[in-house]
GROMACS .gro file of C-alpha atoms in nm:
model
  243
    1GLN     CA    1   9.357   8.028  11.471
    2GLY     CA    2   9.140   7.941  11.172
    3VAL     CA    3   8.922   8.253  11.204
    4LYS     CA    4   8.824   8.431  10.880
    5PHE     CA    5   8.881   8.806  10.878
    6THR     CA    6   8.826   9.061  10.604
    7ILE     CA    7   8.758   9.431  10.548
    8GLY     CA    8   8.443   9.575  10.392
    9TYR     CA    9   8.593   9.719  10.073
   10SER     CA   10   8.274   9.660   9.877
   11GLN     CA   11   8.388   9.836   9.561
   12ARG     CA   12   8.596   9.532   9.467
   13PHE     CA   13   8.257   9.365   9.411
   14ASN     CA   14   8.129   9.642   9.184
   15PRO     CA   15   8.129   9.486   8.833
   16LYS     CA   16   8.264   9.805   8.676
   17PHE     CA   17   8.557   9.815   8.916
   18ALA     CA   18   8.619   9.442   8.871
   19TYR     CA   19   8.634   9.500   8.495
   20VAL     CA   20   8.916   9.751   8.540
   21LYS     CA   21   9.108   9.497   8.749
   22GLN     CA   22   9.054   9.232   8.481
   23ALA     CA   23   9.165   9.464   8.198
   24ILE     CA   24   9.496   9.514   8.379
   25ALA     CA   25   9.542   9.152   8.484
   26ASP     CA   26   9.485   9.011   8.134
   27GLY     CA   27   9.698   9.277   7.962
   28THR     CA   28   9.412   9.439   7.769
   29ILE     CA   29   9.540   9.791   7.836
   30GLY     CA   30   9.903   9.692   7.876
   31ARG     CA   31  10.117   9.812   8.165
   32PRO     CA   32   9.941  10.073   8.382
   33VAL     CA   33  10.092  10.420   8.343
   34SER     CA   34   9.862  10.640   8.553
   35ALA     CA   35   9.522  10.635   8.720
   36LEU     CA   36   9.261  10.883   8.836
   37VAL     CA   37   8.959  10.830   9.060
   38SER     CA   38   8.715  11.107   9.152
   39ARG     CA   39   8.450  11.028   9.416
   40HIS     CA   40   8.197  11.273   9.558
   41ILE     CA   41   7.898  11.230   9.788
   42THR     CA   42   7.639  11.476   9.913
   43ARG     CA   43   7.689  11.700  10.213
   44GLY     CA   44   7.404  11.527  10.397
   45LEU     CA   45   7.606  11.207  10.403
   46GLY     CA   46   7.924  11.406  10.463
   47LYS     CA   47   7.769  11.567  10.772
   48LYS     CA   48   7.668  11.226  10.911
   49ILE     CA   49   8.010  11.073  10.849
   50SER     CA   50   8.219  11.365  10.975
   51GLY     CA   51   7.994  11.399  11.279
   52ARG     CA   52   8.087  11.051  11.405
   53THR     CA   53   8.453  11.125  11.461
   54LYS     CA   54   8.730  11.353  11.334
   55LEU     CA   55   8.824  11.171  11.016
   56SER     CA   56   8.911  11.325  10.682
   57PRO     CA   57   8.772  11.262  10.331
   58ALA     CA   58   9.092  11.065  10.270
   59ALA     CA   59   9.013  10.830  10.558
   60MET     CA   60   8.638  10.802  10.501
   61GLU     CA   61   8.582  10.853  10.127
   62ALA     CA   62   8.909  10.785   9.945
   63THR     CA   63   8.975  10.466  10.139
   64HIS     CA   64   8.764  10.251   9.903
   65ASP     CA   65   8.938  10.395   9.600
   66LEU     CA   66   9.282  10.362   9.755
   67ASP     CA   67   9.209   9.995   9.812
   68PHE     CA   68   9.085   9.956   9.456
   69ILE     CA   69   9.385  10.120   9.286
   70LEU     CA   70   9.642   9.948   9.510
   71TRP     CA   71   9.465   9.618   9.437
   72CYS     CA   72   9.485   9.687   9.063
   73LEU     CA   73   9.854   9.777   9.079
   74GLU     CA   74   9.977   9.483   9.291
   75PRO     CA   75  10.254   9.381   9.353
   76ALA     CA   76  10.368   9.748   9.337
   77LYS     CA   77  10.386   9.927   9.675
   78PRO     CA   78  10.322  10.294   9.764
   79VAL     CA   79  10.633  10.490   9.862
   80ARG     CA   80  10.525  10.858   9.869
   81VAL     CA   81  10.203  11.051   9.932
   82TYR     CA   82  10.119  11.417   9.875
   83SER     CA   83   9.779  11.556   9.968
   84GLN     CA   84   9.587  11.884   9.992
   85ALA     CA   85   9.252  11.961  10.150
   86ASN     CA   86   9.007  12.227  10.031
   87TYR     CA   87   8.759  12.404  10.258
   88GLY     CA   88   8.415  12.549  10.191
   89ALA     CA   89   8.060  12.444  10.272
   90MET     CA   90   8.137  12.186  10.540
   91ARG     CA   91   8.342  12.425  10.755
   92GLU     CA   92   8.091  12.707  10.706
   93ALA     CA   93   7.802  12.485  10.811
   94SER     CA   94   7.969  12.315  11.107
   95GLY     CA   95   8.230  12.564  11.224
   96GLY     CA   96   8.468  12.271  11.251
   97ASP     CA   97   8.790  12.183  11.073
   98ILE     CA   98   8.614  11.976  10.806
   99PRO     CA   99   8.731  12.004  10.445
  100ASP     CA  100   8.496  11.974  10.149
  101THR     CA  101   8.742  11.778   9.937
  102GLN     CA  102   9.082  11.615   9.965
  103TYR     CA  103   9.313  11.521   9.680
  104LEU     CA  104   9.586  11.259   9.706
  105MET     CA  105   9.877  11.187   9.475
  106VAL     CA  106  10.042  10.853   9.549
  107THR     CA  107  10.371  10.738   9.396
  108MET     CA  108  10.443  10.367   9.367
  109ASP     CA  109  10.781  10.193   9.381
  110THR     CA  110  10.749  10.132   9.006
  111GLY     CA  111  10.748  10.507   8.941
  112LEU     CA  112  10.378  10.513   8.851
  113SER     CA  113  10.166  10.777   9.026
  114PHE     CA  114   9.791  10.802   9.065
  115VAL     CA  115   9.547  11.067   9.187
  116ILE     CA  116   9.235  11.024   9.398
  117GLY     CA  117   8.993  11.307   9.471
  118ALA     CA  118   8.735  11.257   9.744
  119GLY     CA  119   8.467  11.495   9.865
  120TRP     CA  120   8.146  11.506  10.062
  121SER     CA  121   7.988  11.844   9.994
  122LEU     CA  122   7.769  11.799   9.686
  123PRO     CA  123   7.439  11.992   9.713
  124PRO     CA  124   7.171  11.806   9.910
  125GLY     CA  125   6.940  11.742   9.614
  126TYR     CA  126   7.043  11.378   9.580
  127PRO     CA  127   7.005  11.183   9.909
  128ASN     CA  128   7.266  10.908   9.947
  129PHE     CA  129   7.413  11.001   9.610
  130SER     CA  130   7.765  10.878   9.534
  131SER     CA  131   7.931  10.971   9.205
  132THR     CA  132   8.258  10.815   9.086
  133TRP     CA  133   8.469  10.854   8.772
  134ILE     CA  134   8.771  10.634   8.692
  135GLU     CA  135   9.045  10.674   8.432
  136MET     CA  136   9.304  10.397   8.401
  137ILE     CA  137   9.572  10.465   8.138
  138GLY     CA  138   9.801  10.187   8.014
  139THR     CA  139  10.071  10.143   7.754
  140GLU     CA  140   9.832   9.960   7.518
  141GLY     CA  141   9.503  10.130   7.593
  142ALA     CA  142   9.288  10.339   7.826
  143LEU     CA  143   8.981  10.255   8.030
  144HIS     CA  144   8.723  10.514   8.140
  145VAL     CA  145   8.447  10.416   8.382
  146ASP     CA  146   8.142  10.631   8.456
  147ASP     CA  147   7.993  10.524   8.789
  148SER     CA  148   7.802  10.850   8.839
  149HIS     CA  149   7.459  10.680   8.842
  150ARG     CA  150   7.301  10.928   8.603
  151ASP     CA  151   7.149  10.642   8.404
  152VAL     CA  152   6.837  10.627   8.626
  153VAL     CA  153   6.675  10.962   8.712
  154LEU     CA  154   6.352  11.001   8.910
  155ASN     CA  155   6.180  11.342   8.922
  156THR     CA  156   5.872  11.394   9.140
  157MET     CA  157   5.662  11.692   9.244
  158GLN     CA  158   5.725  11.618   9.611
  159GLN     CA  159   6.099  11.551   9.616
  160GLY     CA  160   6.241  11.689   9.293
  161MET     CA  161   6.514  11.497   9.115
  162ARG     CA  162   6.650  11.178   9.268
  163LEU     CA  163   6.907  10.928   9.144
  164PRO     CA  164   6.789  10.588   9.274
  165MET     CA  165   7.034  10.306   9.346
  166SER     CA  166   7.324  10.551   9.366
  167SER     CA  167   7.446  10.493   9.720
  168MET     CA  168   7.778  10.311   9.744
  169PRO     CA  169   7.651  10.016   9.956
  170GLY     CA  170   7.338   9.974   9.744
  171GLU     CA  171   6.973   9.928   9.832
  172PHE     CA  172   6.686   9.681   9.801
  173VAL     CA  173   6.473   9.702   9.487
  174GLY     CA  174   6.186   9.466   9.549
  175HIS     CA  175   6.321   9.111   9.531
  176ALA     CA  176   6.664   9.225   9.406
  177TYR     CA  177   6.950   9.415   9.565
  178ALA     CA  178   7.124   9.694   9.373
  179GLY     CA  179   7.483   9.741   9.484
  180PRO     CA  180   7.801   9.548   9.557
  181MET     CA  181   7.740   9.484   9.927
  182LYS     CA  182   7.526   9.176   9.862
  183ALA     CA  183   7.803   9.014   9.657
  184GLU     CA  184   8.058   9.113   9.922
  185THR     CA  185   7.850   8.956  10.201
  186THR     CA  186   7.790   8.638  10.002
  187HIS     CA  187   8.162   8.611   9.927
  188PHE     CA  188   8.253   8.632  10.296
  189LEU     CA  189   7.988   8.379  10.400
  190GLU     CA  190   8.117   8.137  10.137
  191ALA     CA  191   8.475   8.200  10.250
  192VAL     CA  192   8.372   8.098  10.601
  193GLY     CA  193   8.143   7.811  10.500
  194TYR     CA  194   8.373   7.657  10.238
  195ASP     CA  195   8.706   7.763  10.393
  196ARG     CA  196   8.803   7.978  10.095
  197PRO     CA  197   9.045   8.273  10.101
  198VAL     CA  198   8.895   8.620  10.145
  199LEU     CA  199   8.935   8.877   9.868
  200VAL     CA  200   9.048   9.160  10.099
  201THR     CA  201   9.331   9.065  10.333
  202PRO     CA  202   9.423   9.242  10.659
  203GLU     CA  203   9.765   9.327  10.509
  204GLN     CA  204   9.603   9.504  10.215
  205ALA     CA  205   9.372   9.697  10.445
  206ARG     CA  206   9.662   9.803  10.667
  207GLN     CA  207   9.844   9.939  10.362
  208VAL     CA  208   9.538  10.145  10.268
  209MET     CA  209   9.519  10.284  10.621
  210GLU     CA  210   9.887  10.382  10.611
  211VAL     CA  211   9.836  10.568  10.283
  212TYR     CA  212   9.541  10.774  10.404
  213GLN     CA  213   9.721  10.850  10.732
  214ALA     CA  214  10.016  10.972  10.524
  215ALA     CA  215   9.774  11.183  10.318
  216ASP     CA  216   9.642  11.355  10.631
  217LEU     CA  217   9.999  11.421  10.750
  218SER     CA  218  10.085  11.561  10.407
  219ALA     CA  219   9.783  11.794  10.403
  220GLU     CA  220   9.878  11.917  10.751
  221ARG     CA  221  10.248  11.969  10.669
  222HIS     CA  222  10.206  12.085  10.307
  223ALA     CA  223  10.478  11.841  10.208
  224ALA     CA  224  10.511  11.492  10.065
  225VAL     CA  225  10.529  11.204  10.315
  226GLU     CA  226  10.746  10.899  10.256
  227LEU     CA  227  10.625  10.545  10.313
  228PRO     CA  228  10.638  10.329  10.513
  229LEU     CA  229  10.552  10.554  10.807
  230PRO     CA  230  10.784  10.527  11.106
  231ALA     CA  231  10.667  10.288  11.371
  232ALA     CA  232  10.489  10.444  11.666
  233PRO     CA  233  10.702  10.457  11.982
  234PRO     CA  234  10.611  10.197  12.243
  235ILE     CA  235  10.378  10.305  12.518
  236PRO     CA  236  10.580  10.365  12.838
  237GLN     CA  237  10.509  10.106  13.102
  238PRO     CA  238  10.455  10.215  13.465
  239THR     CA  239  10.742  10.149  13.700
  240GLY     CA  240  10.750  10.092  14.073
  241GLY     CA  241  10.520   9.897  14.295
  242VAL     CA  242  10.148   9.862  14.255
  243ARG     CA  243   9.947  10.093  14.471
   0.00000   0.00000   0.00000
C-alpha cells in the first residue's frame, strides 16, 4: 500500500513525442485518423538485446512506440493486431530465429489503425544509434517528426562517421544530459517525494505487453489476433499428501 510503481517508457519524456501528444490533446490536428512510427537501431545493439533472451523486435523495440501511440489515442483501446517479421542479417549472423524487422498493424475500437515498424539490423557504423520517424495524421492537420538524430554528425579518421547523442536513453555531455531518461528519472523521484501520480501506470504497461504478445502470435500464425487475449489457464495444483 502506498508504494509508487511505474514503467520506464522514457519516450514519453522526449519533447518531440510530448509535442505530438499535445497536438492531439489540444485539437491542433483534429481527430487522429492514422499513425505511423518507424524505429531502427544498429545490429550491434540488436545483438546485445536479442542475446539476453528470446524476445522479438515487437517486444524489445516497438514497445516504446506502442506505449506512445496508445497513450496518444487514449481512451481508445486496441482490439486487433496483425504482424509480420522479416529475416536477414540477424539470423545469418547468429544462426538463431531472430528477425531483422517486425511490422505491426494495430486496430483500435474506434476503427483507427496504426502501423509500427521496429528493427535492429542497421549497419554497425553508428554505435548506439537509434533512428525514429513519426507520422500522425488527423482530420484537421498532420504532424511529422524526424527523430533520426542526423542533426549532429561527427566524422573522425579513427572511427569514421558517428551520430552523437542518438541513443534512446541518452548520454552525458559534460554538465548536461542529452536524452529523455533524466527527465523520466526526475519525474519518478518527484512522484515519490511529493506523492504525485506517475505518468506511466501499470495498467497502461500491461496493455502494451498484451499488444506485443499478440503481435508475436500473429507473426507466428500469419493471421490477425483479437484482443483482449484469452486468460492463461490456471496452473494445476498438486494433489495428495506431502511427501
